Amino acid sequence: MNRRERRRQKKSGGASPPLRKVVRPASVSDMLLGLAGVRGPVQAAPPDKLPEDPVHSALAQMRLNQGLAVELGKLEQALRENPDSEALLHSVARLQLRLDRRADALLTFRRLLAIKPDHAEAAHMIGILSGAAPEKPDAAYIADMFDQYADTFDEKLTHWLDYQAPQQVAAAARAALGEDQKVRRAIDLGCGTGLLGPEVRDLAERLDGVDLSSRMIEKAKARGSYDELIVGEIIETLQGRNQAYDLILAADVLAYFGDLRPLLSAVCASLHEGGVFVATVEKGADGRYQADKTGRYQHGESYLRKRAAEAGFVLLSLEEVTLRREENRPVQGYVFALRRLAADTETDAAPAAMPALSVDDLLASLETPGTAIAAAAAQHVVSSERPVGWAIDLGGCMGRYVAELRRLAQHIDMITPDADRTRQLFEAGVYDDTDTGDIIPFLEARPDHYDLIVAADVSWLNGDIALLFSAVKIALALAGAFIAVVPASRYDEAALRDMVKAEGLIVLALEPVTLTDGSAGFCAIAES
């Protein structure tokens, strides 16, 4: 339970409203649990009409969680009697995730990996839950997972989850190509059982498909919509087909890629000039991608726009859609269409030219008296031998030290209220992603997201610094670290220590420091 959920529970007095029995739709997590032999607490049947009332959905979710908690208790008891059971460990970890018990799930997955070192899913989820998510899952994990539920894939997606991605991709492709247009050759990336094939067969003279799962490919062959079907990894397959396609499609596939740069580069190289790429993604935070507890990845709109422009595409369309439903809730995403540009084409998406000021001079001008101290504290707290996953610079003051921070974190973001600073740092390419906005709401909207948060300067903070500590507590992932340099003229050491503790953070250090301008301050280091 995160901080905001605890507050809502406190306001409501902790009482639960009367519950009524509901029939719930299944989820992708249900399918994974089913493979491990776990039966859901309520028998599900394909509903004629999914509930839209938010109160009804909330009650259904509460009932579901109660049933899952009972099931988890039984499995945990069985696990105590059989502590080395791979099946029980896997089932317990999955249920712990469903109930958002991430710390417990991390420990269980670690136990599972210790018993079975080649367990690909355990390795993947340990990376996600420990803040060191890989750029994409291991291919063996994806292939094995989809091989296992190939037989029930179509029924569960279309009848239980109200899966709409194939229709959404097909509609966006028709709009991008124009009325009655037909391309010479197209490919369906991650084609699965071929649900997209019949929707787009009439758009191409030749339609290929590629998927990691051999059993999924067998199902796609039976549909008869494809001219060639390949069992293989998407990027590797595309790299051998330079400028081979006029249309490339991907329905519900990019959720298994974190950093999209390698994929978009391979797609662009595989398209003829003027070729079109249409795909869906699950909706994430605005300027970044993140790994969800489901094991899938989510991507923000600004991230998509930025990476598409970098890869050599122009954006034709981008629409927010409901991809499917899981556990009585819609899964929001985007369906987008990109066109590959000619190599010599200039677009409006290209950033404006950098001013005469060099990047080094720019970063020096943004540095504050506490920047060097914050950088040294980060080096002290995080080991370069075991880097964390996601880090963020609050205020955009750490630019000169980003090269050092890259040895500590796999991905470094920046958020500042100053739009000009954001533009300059974006154009300079210093950070992985940059955002403009109010920092406190930005952090509150990203629970459990960051492994390292650094604030070398808090002059942007309007109001009580306790608000910052509260927002940091929400945004920090398990065992994440927070570093802040604050002026002694504004804050008292004892009061700072009390505020940090009051917001549920663990104070690792609160040291008096002398800032580079000669003033006194404090360097606070805390842990979630």
XYZ file of C-alpha atoms in Angstrom:
528
model
C 0.000 0.000 0.000
C 1.547 3.322 -1.015
C 1.297 6.597 0.879
C -1.724 7.960 -0.932
C -3.657 4.731 -0.397
C -2.890 4.854 3.328
C -4.184 8.433 3.452
C -7.422 7.465 1.691
C -7.914 4.573 4.094
C -7.320 6.860 7.079
C -9.842 9.420 5.816
C -12.468 6.733 5.315
C -11.908 5.433 8.823
C -10.613 2.116 7.502
C -14.143 0.744 7.146
C -15.050 -1.305 4.110
C -18.447 -0.757 2.443
C -20.797 -3.720 2.047
C -19.638 -6.101 -0.632
C -21.695 -7.940 -3.205
C -20.637 -10.943 -5.202
C -19.312 -10.074 -8.645
C -18.094 -12.031 -11.636
C -14.682 -10.715 -12.542
C -12.922 -10.755 -15.895
C -9.560 -12.441 -16.041
C -6.235 -10.673 -16.509
C -2.860 -11.481 -18.010
C -1.748 -12.161 -14.441
C -4.601 -14.685 -14.119
C -3.237 -16.527 -17.125
C 0.269 -16.639 -15.677
C -1.073 -17.875 -12.342
C -3.120 -20.506 -14.129
C 0.028 -21.841 -15.751
C 1.507 -22.247 -12.282
C -1.504 -24.211 -11.085
C -3.150 -21.428 -9.066
C -6.943 -21.282 -9.286
C -8.608 -17.921 -8.816
C -10.850 -17.408 -5.771
C -13.880 -16.597 -7.942
C -14.846 -18.543 -11.035
C -14.719 -16.190 -13.997
C -16.969 -16.259 -17.022
C -16.851 -14.013 -20.062
C -19.181 -11.145 -19.101
C -21.737 -9.804 -21.550
C -21.039 -6.272 -20.391
C -18.111 -5.119 -18.295
C -18.949 -2.808 -15.396
C -18.265 0.872 -15.970
C -19.448 2.195 -12.608
C -16.305 3.140 -10.591
C -17.924 2.174 -7.282
C -18.864 -1.238 -8.678
C -15.326 -1.700 -10.007
C -13.788 -0.711 -6.668
C -15.973 -3.173 -4.792
C -15.131 -5.895 -7.283
C -11.422 -5.213 -6.832
C -11.733 -5.316 -3.044
C -13.548 -8.659 -3.255
C -10.901 -9.982 -5.620
C -8.087 -8.894 -3.294
C -9.791 -10.582 -0.338
C -9.994 -13.825 -2.263
C -6.391 -13.540 -3.441
C -5.239 -12.901 0.141
C -6.972 -16.084 1.307
C -5.413 -18.053 -1.544
C -1.996 -16.573 -0.772
C -2.288 -17.599 2.873
C -2.923 -21.206 1.847
C 0.019 -21.208 -0.557
C 2.356 -19.641 2.006
C 1.415 -22.376 4.478
C 2.128 -25.008 1.823
C 5.438 -23.306 1.076
C 6.473 -23.482 4.730
C 5.964 -27.235 4.522
C 7.767 -27.472 1.143
C 10.270 -24.564 1.141
C 12.127 -25.740 -1.965
C 9.095 -26.138 -4.233
C 9.679 -24.189 -7.460
C 5.980 -24.231 -8.356
C 4.914 -22.917 -4.946
C 7.577 -20.197 -4.917
C 6.492 -19.031 -8.370
C 2.799 -19.013 -7.437
C 3.409 -17.189 -4.141
C 5.553 -14.527 -5.820
C 2.903 -13.932 -8.485
C 0.127 -13.556 -5.914
C 2.268 -11.224 -3.818
C 2.649 -9.019 -6.873
C -1.103 -9.077 -7.528
C -1.601 -7.779 -3.977
C 1.152 -5.171 -4.466
C 3.402 -6.764 -1.846
C 6.494 -5.951 -3.874
C 9.089 -6.365 -1.134
C 7.754 -9.834 -0.326
C 7.609 -10.738 -4.016
C 11.226 -9.659 -4.492
C 12.368 -11.955 -1.674
C 10.307 -14.855 -3.032
C 11.633 -14.445 -6.558
C 15.183 -14.392 -5.126
C 14.501 -17.662 -3.328
C 13.179 -19.112 -6.567
C 16.249 -17.996 -8.529
C 18.548 -19.481 -5.883
C 16.849 -22.855 -6.342
C 16.578 -22.572 -10.129
C 19.319 -20.238 -11.462
C 18.018 -20.397 -15.043
C 14.477 -19.261 -14.150
C 14.120 -16.432 -16.673
C 10.974 -14.889 -15.214
C 12.447 -14.758 -11.712
C 15.572 -13.021 -13.032
C 13.440 -10.519 -14.968
C 11.170 -9.688 -12.034
C 14.092 -9.363 -9.618
C 15.526 -6.713 -11.935
C 12.217 -4.833 -12.041
C 11.490 -5.016 -8.315
C 15.047 -4.119 -7.278
C 15.169 -1.038 -9.519
C 17.520 -2.484 -12.141
C 15.017 -3.406 -14.850
C 16.611 -4.607 -18.103
C 15.965 -2.691 -21.329
C 13.805 -5.626 -22.409
C 12.972 -9.087 -21.014
C 15.102 -12.117 -21.777
C 13.979 -13.705 -25.048
C 13.779 -17.160 -23.454
C 11.379 -15.850 -20.802
C 9.028 -14.366 -23.406
C 9.162 -17.426 -25.675
C 8.473 -19.842 -22.827
C 5.633 -17.740 -21.395
C 3.764 -17.465 -24.693
C 4.452 -21.083 -25.631
C 2.670 -22.147 -22.457
C -0.591 -20.325 -23.031
C -0.756 -20.405 -26.843
C -3.749 -22.786 -26.700
C -5.925 -20.406 -24.651
C -4.475 -17.083 -25.794
C -7.197 -16.058 -28.264
C -10.149 -16.955 -26.069
C -8.862 -15.203 -22.977
C -7.770 -12.043 -24.768
C -10.828 -11.551 -26.939
C -13.582 -12.871 -24.657
C -12.289 -12.055 -21.174
C -10.043 -9.020 -21.614
C -11.957 -7.190 -24.358
C -8.709 -6.997 -26.358
C -8.842 -4.230 -28.978
C -5.227 -3.719 -30.112
C -5.495 -5.535 -33.506
C -8.515 -3.479 -34.543
C -6.883 -0.270 -33.317
C -3.663 -0.947 -35.237
C -5.584 -1.867 -38.386
C -7.668 1.334 -38.244
C -4.584 3.511 -37.689
C -2.780 1.765 -40.578
C -5.682 2.404 -42.965
C -5.773 6.064 -41.965
C -2.009 6.417 -42.424
C -1.954 4.738 -45.848
C -4.982 6.544 -47.203
C -8.214 5.343 -48.770
C -7.957 2.115 -50.788
C -4.140 2.118 -50.655
C -2.292 -1.203 -50.736
C 1.417 -1.732 -50.067
C 3.699 -4.289 -51.632
C 5.011 -5.965 -48.459
C 4.167 -5.739 -44.743
C 5.257 -7.528 -41.554
C 3.441 -8.135 -38.265
C 5.947 -7.918 -35.391
C 5.184 -10.225 -32.468
C 2.327 -11.682 -34.491
C 1.401 -14.239 -31.810
C -1.519 -16.389 -32.901
C -2.171 -14.043 -35.824
C -5.097 -11.999 -34.488
C -3.903 -8.970 -36.489
C -3.517 -10.905 -39.756
C -7.162 -10.990 -40.894
C -7.565 -7.315 -39.973
C -4.783 -6.129 -42.319
C -4.531 -8.879 -44.946
C -6.126 -6.649 -47.575
C -3.583 -3.864 -46.998
C -0.574 -5.727 -48.421
C 0.195 -7.954 -51.377
C 2.500 -9.938 -49.086
C 2.179 -10.210 -45.288
C 4.920 -11.673 -43.095
C 4.900 -12.373 -39.367
C 7.563 -12.917 -36.707
C 7.297 -14.130 -33.109
C 9.568 -15.649 -30.481
C 7.061 -18.381 -29.626
C 7.064 -21.377 -31.950
C 3.671 -22.512 -30.636
C 2.172 -19.086 -31.347
C 3.529 -19.308 -34.887
C 1.809 -22.683 -35.310
C -1.510 -21.057 -34.395
C -0.848 -18.171 -36.799
C -0.143 -20.624 -39.643
C -3.546 -22.208 -39.098
C -5.199 -18.830 -39.723
C -3.820 -18.692 -43.252
C -3.373 -14.915 -43.330
C 0.426 -14.829 -43.682
C 2.765 -15.510 -46.592
C 5.811 -16.127 -44.394
C 6.052 -16.782 -40.655
C 9.365 -16.624 -38.783
C 10.253 -17.876 -35.308
C 12.766 -15.339 -34.084
C 13.621 -12.199 -32.142
C 12.153 -9.063 -33.720
C 15.237 -6.833 -33.936
C 17.469 -9.644 -35.201
C 14.889 -10.531 -37.854
C 14.552 -6.933 -39.050
C 18.308 -6.410 -39.205
C 18.511 -8.957 -41.995
C 15.784 -7.215 -44.054
C 17.065 -3.767 -44.945
C 14.394 -1.635 -46.683
C 12.309 -4.770 -47.247
C 8.939 -3.412 -46.091
C 6.451 -0.661 -46.846
C 4.358 -1.275 -43.726
C 5.408 -2.601 -40.311
C 2.816 -3.361 -37.620
C 3.050 -4.181 -33.912
C -0.080 -4.797 -31.802
C 0.579 -5.057 -28.041
C 4.259 -5.888 -28.609
C 6.160 -2.792 -27.475
C 5.069 -3.566 -23.905
C 7.903 -6.120 -23.993
C 10.521 -3.502 -24.869
C 11.759 -0.879 -22.420
C 14.131 1.415 -24.283
C 12.603 1.716 -27.761
C 15.686 3.138 -29.478
C 17.098 -0.201 -30.754
C 13.680 -1.312 -31.994
C 12.812 1.980 -33.722
C 16.232 2.053 -35.372
C 15.737 -1.485 -36.721
C 12.187 -0.685 -37.897
C 13.336 2.475 -39.672
C 16.135 0.607 -41.470
C 13.681 -2.111 -42.575
C 11.252 0.366 -44.143
C 11.471 1.915 -47.579
C 11.576 5.707 -47.530
C 8.013 6.812 -46.921
C 7.164 3.482 -45.268
C 4.792 3.415 -42.295
C 5.122 1.925 -38.801
C 1.937 1.476 -36.717
C 1.972 0.156 -33.146
C 0.428 0.309 -29.693
C 2.066 0.932 -26.322
C 0.767 0.891 -22.769
C 0.524 4.441 -21.423
C 3.294 5.491 -19.057
C 4.728 8.625 -17.471
C 5.102 11.515 -19.881
C 8.789 11.607 -20.807
C 10.016 8.133 -19.969
C 9.409 4.411 -19.969
C 9.035 2.274 -16.875
C 8.622 -1.375 -15.955
C 5.343 -2.371 -14.302
C 4.818 -5.116 -11.723
C 3.242 -7.176 -14.528
C 6.705 -7.480 -16.066
C 5.642 -5.331 -19.045
C 6.834 -1.832 -19.942
C 4.900 1.419 -20.304
C 5.850 4.444 -22.414
C 4.940 8.115 -22.128
C 3.786 10.319 -25.004
C 6.790 12.656 -24.879
C 9.108 9.658 -24.834
C 7.461 8.263 -27.972
C 7.666 11.582 -29.809
C 11.308 12.099 -28.882
C 12.492 8.595 -29.783
C 10.527 8.577 -33.039
C 12.115 11.853 -34.176
C 15.583 10.607 -33.223
C 15.102 7.413 -35.263
C 14.146 9.304 -38.433
C 10.348 9.235 -38.334
C 7.660 11.875 -38.597
C 4.586 11.341 -36.431
C 1.406 10.888 -38.474
C -1.019 10.201 -35.618
C -1.118 9.394 -31.914
C -4.348 8.568 -30.089
C -5.009 7.485 -26.515
C -7.071 4.284 -26.454
C -8.227 1.516 -24.125
C -6.201 -1.531 -25.132
C -8.030 -4.091 -22.974
C -9.366 -4.541 -19.446
C -7.676 -6.182 -16.482
C -9.265 -6.783 -13.068
C -12.231 -4.488 -13.743
C -9.999 -1.646 -14.896
C -9.185 -0.357 -18.383
C -5.571 -0.564 -19.549
C -4.858 2.746 -21.242
C -2.371 3.089 -24.077
C -1.567 4.813 -27.335
C -1.921 3.716 -30.929
C 0.430 5.674 -33.186
C 1.573 5.818 -36.799
C 5.025 6.936 -37.984
C 6.385 7.551 -41.471
C 10.034 7.019 -42.364
C 11.576 10.160 -43.827
C 14.093 10.419 -46.617
C 17.625 10.752 -45.312
C 17.917 14.401 -46.368
C 14.482 15.507 -45.081
C 14.316 18.283 -42.507
C 11.327 18.243 -40.141
C 9.733 20.511 -37.610
C 10.398 17.787 -35.035
C 14.137 18.543 -35.146
C 15.213 20.688 -32.171
C 16.182 24.275 -32.681
C 19.880 24.990 -33.083
C 21.843 25.274 -29.877
C 22.908 28.762 -28.870
C 26.527 29.799 -29.182
C 27.005 28.814 -25.538
C 28.863 25.487 -25.401
C 27.416 22.505 -23.551
C 30.157 22.755 -20.907
C 29.430 26.436 -20.364
C 25.682 25.727 -20.237
C 26.112 23.071 -17.556
C 28.442 25.297 -15.566
C 25.879 28.113 -15.667
C 23.188 25.829 -14.226
C 25.332 24.521 -11.383
C 24.410 25.619 -7.844
C 26.488 25.854 -4.638
C 25.259 22.414 -3.560
C 25.811 20.502 -6.819
C 29.263 19.099 -6.081
C 28.192 18.045 -2.589
C 25.133 16.212 -3.940
C 27.277 14.447 -6.557
C 29.775 13.309 -3.918
C 26.925 12.048 -1.721
C 25.504 10.034 -4.638
C 28.903 8.429 -5.208
C 28.989 7.548 -1.513
C 25.482 6.076 -1.375
C 25.344 4.145 -4.675
C 28.040 1.704 -5.770
C 29.173 1.824 -9.401
C 29.571 -1.950 -9.193
C 25.826 -2.314 -8.533
C 24.118 0.590 -10.339
C 20.460 1.379 -9.722
C 17.792 1.595 -12.400
C 16.150 5.041 -12.487
C 17.516 8.324 -11.150
C 16.148 11.870 -11.352
C 17.680 15.309 -10.867
C 15.161 17.688 -9.279
C 15.838 21.155 -10.693
C 18.340 20.292 -13.429
C 21.498 21.332 -11.567
C 23.510 18.117 -11.853
C 24.368 18.301 -15.565
C 28.133 18.535 -15.095
C 28.062 15.316 -13.084
C 25.737 13.260 -15.284
C 28.684 11.344 -16.741
C 29.605 10.239 -13.214
C 25.977 9.495 -12.364
C 25.722 7.222 -15.409
C 28.069 4.834 -13.659
C 25.532 4.713 -10.811
C 22.199 4.588 -12.682
C 20.963 3.054 -15.927
C 18.566 5.921 -16.729
C 18.782 9.587 -15.628
C 15.865 12.009 -15.864
C 15.444 15.681 -15.030
C 12.407 17.738 -13.945
C 12.351 21.513 -13.442
C 9.696 24.253 -13.394
C 11.923 26.307 -15.745
C 10.845 25.662 -19.369
C 13.938 27.377 -20.814
C 16.240 25.163 -18.748
C 14.350 22.071 -19.888
C 14.668 23.104 -23.541
C 18.391 23.775 -23.233
C 19.115 20.465 -21.517
C 16.901 18.562 -23.953
C 18.724 20.038 -26.941
C 22.092 19.338 -25.323
C 21.099 15.681 -24.852
C 22.528 15.595 -21.335
C 19.750 13.557 -19.690
C 17.803 10.575 -20.972
C 14.543 12.465 -20.518
C 13.620 15.993 -19.464
C 10.315 17.380 -18.180
C 8.905 20.788 -17.296
C 6.393 21.095 -14.463
C 5.706 21.402 -10.774
C 8.042 18.961 -9.063
C 5.870 17.916 -6.121
C 2.851 16.751 -8.215
C 5.281 15.185 -10.710
C 6.749 12.939 -7.996
C 3.371 12.165 -6.424
C 2.115 10.887 -9.783
C 4.959 8.334 -10.012
C 4.726 5.977 -7.017
C 7.639 3.581 -6.455
C 9.339 4.791 -9.657
C 12.812 6.127 -8.791
C 15.774 4.425 -7.163
C 17.772 7.635 -6.710
C 16.366 11.165 -6.295
C 18.782 14.109 -6.058
C 17.952 17.713 -5.180
C 21.144 19.792 -5.179
C 19.088 22.971 -4.820
C 15.594 23.514 -3.373
C 15.110 27.172 -4.297
C 12.275 26.077 -6.617
C 10.327 24.807 -3.606
C 7.456 27.079 -2.661
C 6.149 26.232 0.785
C 6.933 23.627 3.428
C 9.899 21.369 2.678
C 7.923 18.551 4.327
C 5.882 18.460 1.094
C 9.062 17.488 -0.753
C 9.837 14.693 1.699
C 6.267 13.412 1.376
C 6.419 13.395 -2.447
C 9.837 11.717 -2.393
C 8.469 8.991 -0.123
C 5.792 8.252 -2.742
C 8.169 8.290 -5.723
C 11.032 6.261 -4.217
C 11.157 2.575 -5.017
C 11.955 -0.036 -2.387
C 15.323 0.799 -0.743
C 15.655 3.891 -2.943
C 17.923 6.767 -1.869
C 17.176 10.486 -1.609
C 19.856 13.184 -1.460
C 19.080 16.856 -0.792
C 21.287 19.869 -0.106
C 19.458 22.605 1.805
C 20.643 25.996 3.138
C 21.174 26.257 6.908
C 19.766 29.785 6.790
C 16.289 28.393 6.060
C 16.201 25.058 7.875
C 17.140 23.789 11.329
C 18.954 20.440 11.634
C 16.684 18.975 14.306
C 13.544 20.099 12.465
C 14.814 18.614 9.201
C 15.551 15.284 10.857
C 12.080 15.192 12.441
C 10.355 16.043 9.134
C 12.222 13.332 7.229
C 11.281 10.739 9.848
C 7.689 11.971 10.021
C 7.247 11.291 6.305
C 8.333 7.679 6.711
C 11.889 7.995 5.351
C 14.932 6.550 7.113
C 17.617 9.162 7.832
C 21.003 7.766 6.807
C 22.894 11.038 7.299
C 22.236 14.716 7.968
C 25.581 16.487 7.887
C 26.456 20.197 8.116
C 28.331 21.258 4.941
C 29.928 24.363 3.517
C 28.581 25.171 0.071
C 30.829 26.393 -2.745
C 29.655 29.982 -2.231
C 30.845 29.836 1.388
C 27.392 29.567 2.943
C 26.365 26.868 5.404
C 23.962 24.068 4.601
C 22.972 20.486 5.288
C 23.324 17.390 3.131
C 20.462 15.037 3.896
C 20.636 11.394 2.810
C 17.545 9.264 3.359
C 16.229 5.868 2.312
C 12.708 4.600 1.661
